[in-house]
PDB file of C-alpha atoms and ligand atoms in Angstrom:
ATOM      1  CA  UNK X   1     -91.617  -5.611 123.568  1.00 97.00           C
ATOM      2  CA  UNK X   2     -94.821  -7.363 124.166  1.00 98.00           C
ATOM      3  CA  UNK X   3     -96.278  -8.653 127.204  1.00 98.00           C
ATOM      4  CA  UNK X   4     -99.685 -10.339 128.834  1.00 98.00           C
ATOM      5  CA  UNK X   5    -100.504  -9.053 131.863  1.00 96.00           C
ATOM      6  CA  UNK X   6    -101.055 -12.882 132.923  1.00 96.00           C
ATOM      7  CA  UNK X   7     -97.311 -13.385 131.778  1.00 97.00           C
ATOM      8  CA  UNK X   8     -95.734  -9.767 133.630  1.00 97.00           C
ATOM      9  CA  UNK X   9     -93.532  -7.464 131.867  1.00 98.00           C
ATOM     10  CA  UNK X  10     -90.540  -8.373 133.341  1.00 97.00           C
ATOM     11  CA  UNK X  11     -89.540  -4.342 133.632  1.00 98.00           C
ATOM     12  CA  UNK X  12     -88.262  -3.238 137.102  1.00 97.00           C
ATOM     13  CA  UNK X  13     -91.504  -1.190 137.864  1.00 96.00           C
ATOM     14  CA  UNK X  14     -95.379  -1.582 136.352  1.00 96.00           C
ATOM     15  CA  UNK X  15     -95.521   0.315 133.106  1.00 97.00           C
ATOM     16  CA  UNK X  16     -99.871   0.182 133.496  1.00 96.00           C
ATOM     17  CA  UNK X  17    -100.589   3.692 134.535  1.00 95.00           C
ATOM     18  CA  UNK X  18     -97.919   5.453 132.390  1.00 98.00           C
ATOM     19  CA  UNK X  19     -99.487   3.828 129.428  1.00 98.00           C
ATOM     20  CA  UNK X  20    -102.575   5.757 129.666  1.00 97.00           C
ATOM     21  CA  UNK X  21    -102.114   9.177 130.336  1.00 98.00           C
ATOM     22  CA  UNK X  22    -102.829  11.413 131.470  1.00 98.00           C
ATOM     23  CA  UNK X  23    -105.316  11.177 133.607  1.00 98.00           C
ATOM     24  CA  UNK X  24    -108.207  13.757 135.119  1.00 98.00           C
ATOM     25  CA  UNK X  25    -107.930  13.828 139.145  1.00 98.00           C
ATOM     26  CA  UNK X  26    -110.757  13.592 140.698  1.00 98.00           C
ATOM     27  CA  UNK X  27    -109.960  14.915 144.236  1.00 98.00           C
ATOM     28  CA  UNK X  28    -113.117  13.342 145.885  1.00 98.00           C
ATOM     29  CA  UNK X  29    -114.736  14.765 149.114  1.00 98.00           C
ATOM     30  CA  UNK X  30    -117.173  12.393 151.111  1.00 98.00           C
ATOM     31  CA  UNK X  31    -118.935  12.078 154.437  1.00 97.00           C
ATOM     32  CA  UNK X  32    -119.472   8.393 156.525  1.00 97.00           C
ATOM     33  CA  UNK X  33    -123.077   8.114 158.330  1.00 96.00           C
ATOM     34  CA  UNK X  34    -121.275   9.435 161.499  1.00 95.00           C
ATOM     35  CA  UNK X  35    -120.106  12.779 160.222  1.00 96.00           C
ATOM     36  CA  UNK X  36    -116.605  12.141 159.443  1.00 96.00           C
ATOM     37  CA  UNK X  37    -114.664  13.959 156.239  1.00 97.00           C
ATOM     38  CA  UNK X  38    -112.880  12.767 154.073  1.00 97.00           C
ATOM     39  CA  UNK X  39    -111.052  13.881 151.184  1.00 98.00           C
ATOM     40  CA  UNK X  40    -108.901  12.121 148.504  1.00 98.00           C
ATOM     41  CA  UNK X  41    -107.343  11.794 145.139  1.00 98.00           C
ATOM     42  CA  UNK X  42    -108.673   9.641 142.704  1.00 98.00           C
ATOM     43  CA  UNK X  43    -107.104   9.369 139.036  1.00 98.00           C
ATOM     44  CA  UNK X  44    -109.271   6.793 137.824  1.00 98.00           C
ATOM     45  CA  UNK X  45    -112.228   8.898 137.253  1.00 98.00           C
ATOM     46  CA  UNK X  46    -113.596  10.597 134.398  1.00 98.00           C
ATOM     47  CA  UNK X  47    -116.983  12.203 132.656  1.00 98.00           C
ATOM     48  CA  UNK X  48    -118.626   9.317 131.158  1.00 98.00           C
ATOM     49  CA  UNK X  49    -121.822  10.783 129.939  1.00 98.00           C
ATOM     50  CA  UNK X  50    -123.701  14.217 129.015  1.00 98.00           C
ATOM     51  CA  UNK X  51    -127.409  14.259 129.617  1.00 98.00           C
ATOM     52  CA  UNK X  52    -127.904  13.648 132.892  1.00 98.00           C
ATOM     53  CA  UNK X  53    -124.008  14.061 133.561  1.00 98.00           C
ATOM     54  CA  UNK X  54    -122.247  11.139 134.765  1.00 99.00           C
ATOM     55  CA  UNK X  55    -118.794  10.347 136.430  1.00 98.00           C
ATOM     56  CA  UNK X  56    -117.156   7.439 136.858  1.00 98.00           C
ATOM     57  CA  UNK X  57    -113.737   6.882 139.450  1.00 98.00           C
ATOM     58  CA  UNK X  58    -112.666   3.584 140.300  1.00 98.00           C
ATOM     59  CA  UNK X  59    -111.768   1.998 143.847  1.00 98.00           C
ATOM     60  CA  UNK X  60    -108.605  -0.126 143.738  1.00 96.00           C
ATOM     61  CA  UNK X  61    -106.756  -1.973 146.893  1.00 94.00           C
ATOM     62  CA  UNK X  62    -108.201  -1.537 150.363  1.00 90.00           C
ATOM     63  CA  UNK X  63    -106.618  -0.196 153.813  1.00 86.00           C
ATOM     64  CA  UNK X  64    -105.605  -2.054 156.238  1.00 85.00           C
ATOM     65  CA  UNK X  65    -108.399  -1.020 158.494  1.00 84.00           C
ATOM     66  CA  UNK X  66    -111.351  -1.745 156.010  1.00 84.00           C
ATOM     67  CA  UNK X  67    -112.278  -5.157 155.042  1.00 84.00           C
ATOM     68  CA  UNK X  68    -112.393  -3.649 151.609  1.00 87.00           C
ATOM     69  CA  UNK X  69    -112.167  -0.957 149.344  1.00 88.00           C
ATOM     70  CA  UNK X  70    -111.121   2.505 150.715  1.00 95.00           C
ATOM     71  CA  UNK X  71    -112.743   5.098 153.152  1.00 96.00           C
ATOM     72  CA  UNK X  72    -114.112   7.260 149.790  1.00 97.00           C
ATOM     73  CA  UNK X  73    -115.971   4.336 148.393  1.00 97.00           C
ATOM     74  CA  UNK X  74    -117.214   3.179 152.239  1.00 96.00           C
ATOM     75  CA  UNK X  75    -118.580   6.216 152.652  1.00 97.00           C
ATOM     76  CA  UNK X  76    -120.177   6.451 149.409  1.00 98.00           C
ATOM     77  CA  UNK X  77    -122.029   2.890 150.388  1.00 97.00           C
ATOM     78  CA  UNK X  78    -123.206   4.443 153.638  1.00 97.00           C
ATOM     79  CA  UNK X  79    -124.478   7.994 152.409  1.00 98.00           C
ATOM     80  CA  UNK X  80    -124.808   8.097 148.413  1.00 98.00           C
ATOM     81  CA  UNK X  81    -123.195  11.105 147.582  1.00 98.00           C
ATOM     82  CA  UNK X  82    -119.753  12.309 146.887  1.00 98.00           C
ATOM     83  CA  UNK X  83    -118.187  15.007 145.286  1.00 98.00           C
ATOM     84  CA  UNK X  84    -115.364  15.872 142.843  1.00 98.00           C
ATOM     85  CA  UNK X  85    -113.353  18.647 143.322  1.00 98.00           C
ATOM     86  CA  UNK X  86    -111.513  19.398 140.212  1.00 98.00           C
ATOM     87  CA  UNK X  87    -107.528  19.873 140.749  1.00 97.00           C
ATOM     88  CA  UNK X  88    -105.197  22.642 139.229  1.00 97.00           C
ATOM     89  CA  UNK X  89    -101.336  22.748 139.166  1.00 97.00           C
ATOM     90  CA  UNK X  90    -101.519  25.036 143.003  1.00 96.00           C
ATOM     91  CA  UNK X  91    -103.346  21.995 144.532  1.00 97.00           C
ATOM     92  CA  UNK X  92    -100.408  19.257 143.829  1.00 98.00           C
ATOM     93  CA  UNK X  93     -98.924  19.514 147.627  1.00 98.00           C
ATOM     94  CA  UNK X  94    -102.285  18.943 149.165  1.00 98.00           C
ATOM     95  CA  UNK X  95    -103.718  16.432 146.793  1.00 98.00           C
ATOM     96  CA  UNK X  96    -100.711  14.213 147.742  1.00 98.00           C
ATOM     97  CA  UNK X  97    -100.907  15.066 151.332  1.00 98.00           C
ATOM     98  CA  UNK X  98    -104.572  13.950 151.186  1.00 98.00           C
ATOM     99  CA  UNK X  99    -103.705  11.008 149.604  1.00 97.00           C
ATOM    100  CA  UNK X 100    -101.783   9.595 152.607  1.00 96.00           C
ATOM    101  CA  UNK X 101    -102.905   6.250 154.327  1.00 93.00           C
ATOM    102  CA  UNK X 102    -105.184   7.841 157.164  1.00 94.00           C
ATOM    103  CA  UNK X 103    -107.194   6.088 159.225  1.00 92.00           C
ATOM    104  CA  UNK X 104    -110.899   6.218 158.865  1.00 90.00           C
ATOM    105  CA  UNK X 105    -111.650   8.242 161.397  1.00 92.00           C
ATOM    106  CA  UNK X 106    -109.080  11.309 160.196  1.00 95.00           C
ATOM    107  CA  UNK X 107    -110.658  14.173 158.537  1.00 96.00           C
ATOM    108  CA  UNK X 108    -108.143  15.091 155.240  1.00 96.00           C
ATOM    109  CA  UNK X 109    -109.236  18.696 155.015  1.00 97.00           C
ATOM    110  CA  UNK X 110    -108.245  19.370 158.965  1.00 97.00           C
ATOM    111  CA  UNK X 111    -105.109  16.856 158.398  1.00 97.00           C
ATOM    112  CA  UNK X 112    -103.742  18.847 155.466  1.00 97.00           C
ATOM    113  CA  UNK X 113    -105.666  22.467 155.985  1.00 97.00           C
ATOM    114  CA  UNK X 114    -107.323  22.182 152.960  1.00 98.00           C
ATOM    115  CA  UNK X 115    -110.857  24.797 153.300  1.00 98.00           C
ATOM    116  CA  UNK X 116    -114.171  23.137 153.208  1.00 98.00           C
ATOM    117  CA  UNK X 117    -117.799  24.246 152.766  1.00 98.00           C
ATOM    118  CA  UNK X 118    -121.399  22.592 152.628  1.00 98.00           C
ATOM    119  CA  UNK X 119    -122.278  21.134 148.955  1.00 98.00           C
ATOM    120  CA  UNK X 120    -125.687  22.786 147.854  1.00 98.00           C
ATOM    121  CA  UNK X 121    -127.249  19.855 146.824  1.00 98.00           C
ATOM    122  CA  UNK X 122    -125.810  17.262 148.646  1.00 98.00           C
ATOM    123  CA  UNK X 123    -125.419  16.324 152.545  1.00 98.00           C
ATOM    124  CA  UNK X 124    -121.399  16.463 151.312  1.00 98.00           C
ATOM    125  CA  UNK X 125    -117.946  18.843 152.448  1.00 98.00           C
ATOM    126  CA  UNK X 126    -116.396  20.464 149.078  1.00 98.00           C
ATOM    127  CA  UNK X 127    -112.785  22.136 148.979  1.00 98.00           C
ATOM    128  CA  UNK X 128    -113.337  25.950 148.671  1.00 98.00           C
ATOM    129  CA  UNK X 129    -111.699  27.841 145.834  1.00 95.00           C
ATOM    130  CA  UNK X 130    -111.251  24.919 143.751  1.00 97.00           C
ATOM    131  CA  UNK X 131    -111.893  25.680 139.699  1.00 98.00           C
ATOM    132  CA  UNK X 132    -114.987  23.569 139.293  1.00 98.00           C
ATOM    133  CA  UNK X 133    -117.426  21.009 142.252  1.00 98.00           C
ATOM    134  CA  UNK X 134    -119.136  18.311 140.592  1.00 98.00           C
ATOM    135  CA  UNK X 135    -121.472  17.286 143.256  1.00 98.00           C
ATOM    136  CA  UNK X 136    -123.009  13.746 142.496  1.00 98.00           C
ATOM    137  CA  UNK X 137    -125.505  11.003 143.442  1.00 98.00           C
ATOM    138  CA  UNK X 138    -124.129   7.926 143.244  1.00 98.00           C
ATOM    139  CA  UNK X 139    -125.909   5.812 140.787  1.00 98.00           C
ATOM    140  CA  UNK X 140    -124.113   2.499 140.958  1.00 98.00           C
ATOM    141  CA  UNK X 141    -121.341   0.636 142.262  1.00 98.00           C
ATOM    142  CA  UNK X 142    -119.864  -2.000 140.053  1.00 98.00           C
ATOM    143  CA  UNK X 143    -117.832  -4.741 141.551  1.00 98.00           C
ATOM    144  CA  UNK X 144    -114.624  -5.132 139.155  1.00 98.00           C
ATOM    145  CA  UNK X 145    -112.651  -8.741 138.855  1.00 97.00           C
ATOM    146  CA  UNK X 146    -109.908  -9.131 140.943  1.00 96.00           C
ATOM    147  CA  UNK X 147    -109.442  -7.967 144.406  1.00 94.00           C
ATOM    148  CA  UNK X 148    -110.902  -4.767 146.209  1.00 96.00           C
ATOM    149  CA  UNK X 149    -111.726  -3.264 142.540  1.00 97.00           C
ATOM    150  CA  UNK X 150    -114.796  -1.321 142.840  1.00 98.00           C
ATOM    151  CA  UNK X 151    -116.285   0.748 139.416  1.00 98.00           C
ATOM    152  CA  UNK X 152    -118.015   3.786 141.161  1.00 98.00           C
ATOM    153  CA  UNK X 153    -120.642   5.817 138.558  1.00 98.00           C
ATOM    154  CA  UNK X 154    -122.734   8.887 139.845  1.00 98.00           C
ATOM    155  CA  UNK X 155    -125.083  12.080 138.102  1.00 98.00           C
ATOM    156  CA  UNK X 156    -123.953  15.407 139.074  1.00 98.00           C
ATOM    157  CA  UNK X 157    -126.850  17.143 140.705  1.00 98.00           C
ATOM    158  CA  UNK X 158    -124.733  20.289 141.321  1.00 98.00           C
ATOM    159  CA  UNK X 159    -121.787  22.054 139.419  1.00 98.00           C
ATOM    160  CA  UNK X 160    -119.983  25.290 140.670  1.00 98.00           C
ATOM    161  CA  UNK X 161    -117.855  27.096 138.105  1.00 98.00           C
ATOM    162  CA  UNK X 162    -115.224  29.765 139.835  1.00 98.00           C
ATOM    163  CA  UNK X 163    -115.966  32.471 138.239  1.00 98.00           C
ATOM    164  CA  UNK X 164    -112.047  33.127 137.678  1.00 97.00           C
ATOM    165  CA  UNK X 165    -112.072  30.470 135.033  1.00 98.00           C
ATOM    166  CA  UNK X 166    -114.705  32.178 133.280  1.00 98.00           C
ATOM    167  CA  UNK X 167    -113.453  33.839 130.183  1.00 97.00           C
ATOM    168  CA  UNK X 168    -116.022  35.038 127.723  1.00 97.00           C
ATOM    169  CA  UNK X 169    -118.583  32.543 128.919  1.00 97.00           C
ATOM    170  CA  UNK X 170    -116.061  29.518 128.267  1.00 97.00           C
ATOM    171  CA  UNK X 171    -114.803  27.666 131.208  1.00 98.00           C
ATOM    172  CA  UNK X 172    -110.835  28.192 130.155  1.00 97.00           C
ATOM    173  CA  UNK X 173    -108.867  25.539 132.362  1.00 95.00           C
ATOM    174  CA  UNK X 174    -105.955  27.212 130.806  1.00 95.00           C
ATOM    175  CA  UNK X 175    -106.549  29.825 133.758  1.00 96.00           C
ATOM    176  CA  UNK X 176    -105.523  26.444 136.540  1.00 96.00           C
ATOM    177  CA  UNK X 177    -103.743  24.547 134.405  1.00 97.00           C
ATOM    178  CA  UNK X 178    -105.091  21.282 135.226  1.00 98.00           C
ATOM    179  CA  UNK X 179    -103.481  18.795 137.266  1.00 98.00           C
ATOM    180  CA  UNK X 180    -103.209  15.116 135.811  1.00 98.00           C
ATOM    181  CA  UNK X 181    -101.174  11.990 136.693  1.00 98.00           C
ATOM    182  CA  UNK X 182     -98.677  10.088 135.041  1.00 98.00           C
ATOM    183  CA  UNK X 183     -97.697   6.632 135.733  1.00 98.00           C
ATOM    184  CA  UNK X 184     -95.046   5.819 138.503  1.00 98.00           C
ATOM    185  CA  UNK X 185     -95.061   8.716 140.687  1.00 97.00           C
ATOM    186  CA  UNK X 186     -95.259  11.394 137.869  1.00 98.00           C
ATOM    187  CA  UNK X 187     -97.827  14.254 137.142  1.00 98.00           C
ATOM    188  CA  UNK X 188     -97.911  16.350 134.326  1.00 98.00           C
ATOM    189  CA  UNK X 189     -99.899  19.902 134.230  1.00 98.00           C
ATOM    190  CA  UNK X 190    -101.714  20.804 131.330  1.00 97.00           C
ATOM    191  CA  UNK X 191    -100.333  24.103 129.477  1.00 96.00           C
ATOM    192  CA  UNK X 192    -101.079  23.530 126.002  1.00 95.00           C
ATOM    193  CA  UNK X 193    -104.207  24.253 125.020  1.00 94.00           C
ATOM    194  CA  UNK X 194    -105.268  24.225 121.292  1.00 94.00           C
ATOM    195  CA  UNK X 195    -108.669  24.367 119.016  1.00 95.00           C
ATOM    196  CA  UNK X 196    -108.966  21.942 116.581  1.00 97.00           C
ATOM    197  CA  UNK X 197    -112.189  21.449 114.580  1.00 97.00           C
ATOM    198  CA  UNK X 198    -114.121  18.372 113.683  1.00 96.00           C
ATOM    199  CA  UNK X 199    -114.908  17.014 109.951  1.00 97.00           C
ATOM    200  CA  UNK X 200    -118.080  19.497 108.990  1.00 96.00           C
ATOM    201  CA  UNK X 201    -117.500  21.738 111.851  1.00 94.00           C
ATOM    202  CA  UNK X 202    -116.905  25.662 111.288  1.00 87.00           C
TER     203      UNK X 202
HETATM  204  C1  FMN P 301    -102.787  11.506 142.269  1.00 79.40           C
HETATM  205  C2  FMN P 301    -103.300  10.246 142.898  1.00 79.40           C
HETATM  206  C3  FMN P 301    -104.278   9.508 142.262  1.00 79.40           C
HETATM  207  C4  FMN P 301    -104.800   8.353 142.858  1.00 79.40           C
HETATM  208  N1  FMN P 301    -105.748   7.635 142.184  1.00 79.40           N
HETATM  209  C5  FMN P 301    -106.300   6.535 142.779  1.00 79.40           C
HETATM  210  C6  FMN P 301    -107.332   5.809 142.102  1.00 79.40           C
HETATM  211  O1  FMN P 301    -107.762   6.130 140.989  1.00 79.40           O
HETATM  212  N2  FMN P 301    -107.872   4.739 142.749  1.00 79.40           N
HETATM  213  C7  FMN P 301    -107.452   4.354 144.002  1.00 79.40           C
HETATM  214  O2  FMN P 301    -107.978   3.386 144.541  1.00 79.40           O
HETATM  215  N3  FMN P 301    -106.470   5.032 144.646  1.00 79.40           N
HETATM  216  C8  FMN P 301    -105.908   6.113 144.081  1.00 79.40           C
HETATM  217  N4  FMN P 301    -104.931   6.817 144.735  1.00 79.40           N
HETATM  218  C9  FMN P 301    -104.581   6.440 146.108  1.00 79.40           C
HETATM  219  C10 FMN P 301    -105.605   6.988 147.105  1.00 79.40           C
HETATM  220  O3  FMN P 301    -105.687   8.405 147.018  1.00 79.40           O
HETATM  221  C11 FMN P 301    -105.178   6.588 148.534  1.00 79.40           C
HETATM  222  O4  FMN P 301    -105.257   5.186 148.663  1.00 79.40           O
HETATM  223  C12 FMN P 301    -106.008   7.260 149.596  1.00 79.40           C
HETATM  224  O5  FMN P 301    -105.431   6.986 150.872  1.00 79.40           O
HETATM  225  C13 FMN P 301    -107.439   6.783 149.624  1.00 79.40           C
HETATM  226  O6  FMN P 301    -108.107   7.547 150.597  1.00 79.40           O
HETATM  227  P1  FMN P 301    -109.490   7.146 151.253  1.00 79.40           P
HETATM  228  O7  FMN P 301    -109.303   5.829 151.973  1.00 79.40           O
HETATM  229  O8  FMN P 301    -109.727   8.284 152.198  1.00 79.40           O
HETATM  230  O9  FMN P 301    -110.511   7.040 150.168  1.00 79.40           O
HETATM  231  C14 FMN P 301    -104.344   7.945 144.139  1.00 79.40           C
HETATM  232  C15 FMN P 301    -103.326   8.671 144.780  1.00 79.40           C
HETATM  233  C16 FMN P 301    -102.802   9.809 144.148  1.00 79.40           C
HETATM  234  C17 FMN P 301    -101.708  10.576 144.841  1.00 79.40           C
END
Protein backbone atom coordinates (compact mmCIF):
# COMPACT_ATOMS: atom_id res chain seq x y z
CA UNK A 1 0.00 0.00 0.00
CA UNK A 2 0.89 3.58 -0.23
CA UNK A 3 -0.37 6.45 1.55
CA UNK A 4 0.17 10.50 2.20
CA UNK A 5 -0.12 11.39 5.46
CA UNK A 6 -2.37 14.40 4.05
CA UNK A 7 -4.57 11.55 2.43
CA UNK A 8 -4.60 8.92 5.90
CA UNK A 9 -3.93 5.35 5.65
CA UNK A 10 -7.17 4.19 5.95
CA UNK A 11 -5.80 1.20 8.49
CA UNK A 12 -7.81 0.80 11.76
CA UNK A 13 -4.91 2.25 13.95
CA UNK A 14 -1.77 4.81 12.95
CA UNK A 15 1.00 2.68 11.54
CA UNK A 16 3.65 6.09 12.24
CA UNK A 17 5.51 4.92 15.26
CA UNK A 18 5.76 1.19 14.33
CA UNK A 19 7.43 2.28 11.18
CA UNK A 20 10.43 3.50 12.87
CA UNK A 21 11.64 1.39 15.41
CA UNK A 22 12.75 1.00 17.73
CA UNK A 23 13.21 3.70 19.55
CA UNK A 24 15.78 4.83 22.61
CA UNK A 25 13.60 5.97 25.81
CA UNK A 26 14.58 8.72 27.20
CA UNK A 27 12.97 8.58 30.71
CA UNK A 28 13.39 12.39 31.41
CA UNK A 29 13.62 13.86 35.00
CA UNK A 30 12.95 17.72 35.41
CA UNK A 31 12.27 20.34 38.05
CA UNK A 32 9.57 23.61 37.54
CA UNK A 33 10.92 27.04 39.19
CA UNK A 34 8.83 26.04 42.29
CA UNK A 35 10.51 22.78 43.17
CA UNK A 36 8.21 20.32 41.79
CA UNK A 37 9.52 16.73 40.14
CA UNK A 38 8.78 15.37 37.51
CA UNK A 39 9.62 12.38 35.70
CA UNK A 40 8.58 10.91 32.29
CA UNK A 41 9.06 8.80 29.26
CA UNK A 42 10.02 10.19 26.18
CA UNK A 43 10.68 7.94 22.95
CA UNK A 44 11.34 10.62 20.67
CA UNK A 45 14.75 11.36 21.81
CA UNK A 46 18.04 10.39 20.73
CA UNK A 47 22.06 11.34 20.69
CA UNK A 48 22.35 13.72 17.94
CA UNK A 49 25.91 14.79 18.21
CA UNK A 50 29.50 13.85 19.76
CA UNK A 51 31.70 16.75 20.66
CA UNK A 52 30.04 18.60 22.94
CA UNK A 53 27.32 15.73 23.29
CA UNK A 54 23.94 16.56 22.29
CA UNK A 55 20.36 15.06 22.75
CA UNK A 56 17.46 15.70 21.16
CA UNK A 57 13.56 14.41 22.50
CA UNK A 58 10.62 15.84 21.07
CA UNK A 59 7.36 17.33 22.82
CA UNK A 60 4.14 16.21 21.11
CA UNK A 61 0.30 17.02 22.29
CA UNK A 62 -0.25 19.02 25.45
CA UNK A 63 -2.33 18.26 28.81
CA UNK A 64 -5.24 19.44 29.50
CA UNK A 65 -3.95 21.66 32.21
CA UNK A 66 -1.11 23.40 30.14
CA UNK A 67 -1.85 25.74 27.42
CA UNK A 68 0.78 23.76 25.62
CA UNK A 69 3.24 21.24 25.43
CA UNK A 70 3.72 18.92 28.48
CA UNK A 71 4.99 19.43 32.15
CA UNK A 72 8.78 18.02 30.94
CA UNK A 73 9.14 20.61 28.28
CA UNK A 74 7.40 23.53 30.76
CA UNK A 75 9.75 22.90 33.07
CA UNK A 76 12.59 22.82 30.82
CA UNK A 77 11.40 26.60 29.65
CA UNK A 78 11.39 27.67 33.28
CA UNK A 79 14.79 26.11 34.59
CA UNK A 80 17.09 24.91 31.53
CA UNK A 81 18.07 21.68 32.51
CA UNK A 82 16.77 18.21 32.31
CA UNK A 83 18.00 14.93 32.49
CA UNK A 84 17.81 11.51 30.78
CA UNK A 85 17.73 8.58 32.61
CA UNK A 86 18.48 5.72 30.40
CA UNK A 87 15.80 2.70 30.67
CA UNK A 88 16.51 -1.16 30.89
CA UNK A 89 14.02 -4.08 30.48
CA UNK A 90 13.44 -3.96 34.91
CA UNK A 91 12.24 -0.32 34.49
CA UNK A 92 9.14 -1.11 31.96
CA UNK A 93 6.36 -1.05 34.96
CA UNK A 94 7.52 2.28 36.20
CA UNK A 95 8.32 3.99 32.96
CA UNK A 96 4.62 3.40 32.05
CA UNK A 97 3.40 4.28 35.42
CA UNK A 98 5.32 7.58 35.04
CA UNK A 99 3.94 8.12 31.92
CA UNK A 100 0.36 8.57 33.23
CA UNK A 101 -1.57 11.94 32.70
CA UNK A 102 -0.62 13.66 36.15
CA UNK A 103 -1.27 16.87 36.94
CA UNK A 104 1.47 19.39 37.14
CA UNK A 105 1.79 19.63 40.44
CA UNK A 106 2.34 15.54 41.06
CA UNK A 107 5.79 14.45 41.65
CA UNK A 108 6.28 10.93 39.32
CA UNK A 109 9.08 9.55 41.43
CA UNK A 110 6.78 9.79 44.85
CA UNK A 111 3.60 8.76 42.55
CA UNK A 112 5.25 5.58 41.28
CA UNK A 113 8.25 5.05 44.08
CA UNK A 114 10.73 5.40 41.70
CA UNK A 115 14.35 6.58 43.93
CA UNK A 116 15.71 9.95 43.22
CA UNK A 117 18.97 11.82 43.93
CA UNK A 118 20.55 15.38 43.22
CA UNK A 119 22.21 15.62 39.53
CA UNK A 120 25.94 16.78 40.03
CA UNK A 121 25.92 19.28 37.62
CA UNK A 122 22.63 20.37 37.34
CA UNK A 123 19.88 21.97 39.82
CA UNK A 124 17.89 18.51 38.49
CA UNK A 125 16.29 14.98 40.44
CA UNK A 126 17.84 11.73 38.58
CA UNK A 127 16.38 8.07 39.12
CA UNK A 128 18.98 6.13 41.23
CA UNK A 129 20.35 2.85 39.95
CA UNK A 130 19.51 3.51 36.49
CA UNK A 131 22.41 2.14 33.82
CA UNK A 132 23.54 5.51 32.56
CA UNK A 133 22.28 9.82 33.63
CA UNK A 134 22.80 12.08 30.88
CA UNK A 135 22.46 15.31 32.62
CA UNK A 136 21.95 18.25 30.05
CA UNK A 137 21.66 22.02 29.42
CA UNK A 138 19.16 22.74 27.26
CA UNK A 139 20.45 24.43 24.24
CA UNK A 140 17.36 25.11 22.18
CA UNK A 141 13.83 24.61 21.79
CA UNK A 142 12.53 24.31 18.29
CA UNK A 143 8.92 24.94 17.61
CA UNK A 144 7.78 21.98 15.12
CA UNK A 145 4.65 22.54 12.50
CA UNK A 146 1.54 21.47 13.61
CA UNK A 147 0.11 21.64 17.00
CA UNK A 148 1.91 21.46 20.52
CA UNK A 149 5.14 19.93 18.61
CA UNK A 150 8.10 21.15 20.35
CA UNK A 151 11.95 19.85 19.06
CA UNK A 152 13.87 19.95 22.45
CA UNK A 153 18.06 19.79 21.91
CA UNK A 154 20.47 19.98 25.00
CA UNK A 155 24.66 19.24 25.80
CA UNK A 156 25.22 16.80 28.45
CA UNK A 157 27.28 18.47 31.11
CA UNK A 158 27.26 15.29 33.26
CA UNK A 159 27.21 11.44 32.49
CA UNK A 160 27.12 8.65 35.24
CA UNK A 161 27.98 5.15 34.06
CA UNK A 162 26.79 2.25 36.75
CA UNK A 163 29.56 0.66 37.20
CA UNK A 164 27.58 -2.79 36.72
CA UNK A 165 27.49 -2.13 33.03
CA UNK A 166 31.07 -1.80 32.97
CA UNK A 167 32.70 -4.76 31.38
CA UNK A 168 36.32 -4.42 30.44
CA UNK A 169 36.08 -0.66 30.16
CA UNK A 170 33.07 -0.97 27.55
CA UNK A 171 29.74 0.20 28.62
CA UNK A 172 27.90 -3.39 27.67
CA UNK A 173 24.02 -2.52 27.60
CA UNK A 174 23.77 -6.17 27.06
CA UNK A 175 24.09 -6.25 31.03
CA UNK A 176 20.16 -4.07 31.09
CA UNK A 177 19.02 -5.00 28.06
CA UNK A 178 17.73 -1.82 26.89
CA UNK A 179 14.27 -0.85 26.83
CA UNK A 180 12.82 0.61 23.43
CA UNK A 181 9.32 1.24 22.02
CA UNK A 182 7.45 -0.05 19.30
CA UNK A 183 4.56 1.49 17.66
CA UNK A 184 0.94 0.97 19.07
CA UNK A 185 1.42 0.04 22.54
CA UNK A 186 4.43 -2.35 21.95
CA UNK A 187 8.08 -2.39 23.38
CA UNK A 188 10.70 -4.52 22.42
CA UNK A 189 14.01 -5.17 24.70
CA UNK A 190 17.18 -5.36 23.15
CA UNK A 191 18.99 -8.94 23.52
CA UNK A 192 20.93 -9.26 20.51
CA UNK A 193 23.92 -7.72 20.51
CA UNK A 194 26.50 -8.20 17.66
CA UNK A 195 30.01 -6.57 16.32
CA UNK A 196 30.12 -5.77 12.97
CA UNK A 197 33.03 -3.81 11.44
CA UNK A 198 33.10 -0.90 9.09
CA UNK A 199 34.78 -0.81 5.41
CA UNK A 200 38.74 -0.26 6.49
CA UNK A 201 38.12 -1.01 10.04
CA UNK A 202 40.14 -3.94 11.89
C1 LIG B 1 7.31 4.63 26.32
C2 LIG B 1 6.65 5.96 26.11
C3 LIG B 1 7.23 6.89 25.27
C4 LIG B 1 6.65 8.15 25.10
N1 LIG B 1 7.23 9.04 24.24
C5 LIG B 1 6.70 10.29 24.11
C6 LIG B 1 7.34 11.24 23.25
O1 LIG B 1 8.37 10.99 22.61
N2 LIG B 1 6.80 12.49 23.18
C7 LIG B 1 5.67 12.83 23.89
O2 LIG B 1 5.22 13.97 23.79
N3 LIG B 1 5.06 11.94 24.70
C8 LIG B 1 5.55 10.70 24.84
N4 LIG B 1 4.95 9.79 25.68
C9 LIG B 1 3.81 10.23 26.50
C10 LIG B 1 4.29 11.01 27.73
O3 LIG B 1 5.16 10.21 28.52
C11 LIG B 1 3.07 11.42 28.57
O4 LIG B 1 2.29 12.34 27.84
C12 LIG B 1 3.45 12.00 29.91
O5 LIG B 1 2.27 12.18 30.69
C13 LIG B 1 4.13 13.34 29.80
O6 LIG B 1 4.50 13.72 31.10
P1 LIG B 1 4.88 15.19 31.53
O7 LIG B 1 3.68 16.08 31.28
O8 LIG B 1 5.18 15.03 32.99
O9 LIG B 1 6.06 15.63 30.72
C14 LIG B 1 5.47 8.50 25.82
C15 LIG B 1 4.86 7.55 26.65
C16 LIG B 1 5.45 6.28 26.78
C17 LIG B 1 4.78 5.26 27.67
Amino acid sequence: MFYTPAEGHGLPHNPLNAIVTPRPIGWISTRSADGSENLAPYSFFNLVAYVPPQVMFASTGRKPDREEGKDTLSNIRETGVFCVNITGEAHLDAVSASSAAFGREVDEFEATGVAREDCVTIPCSRVVGTPATLECRMTEIVTLRGQNNFLVLGEVTGIHLNDACLIEGRFSPEVFQPLARMGYRDYAVVRDVFEKLRPGES
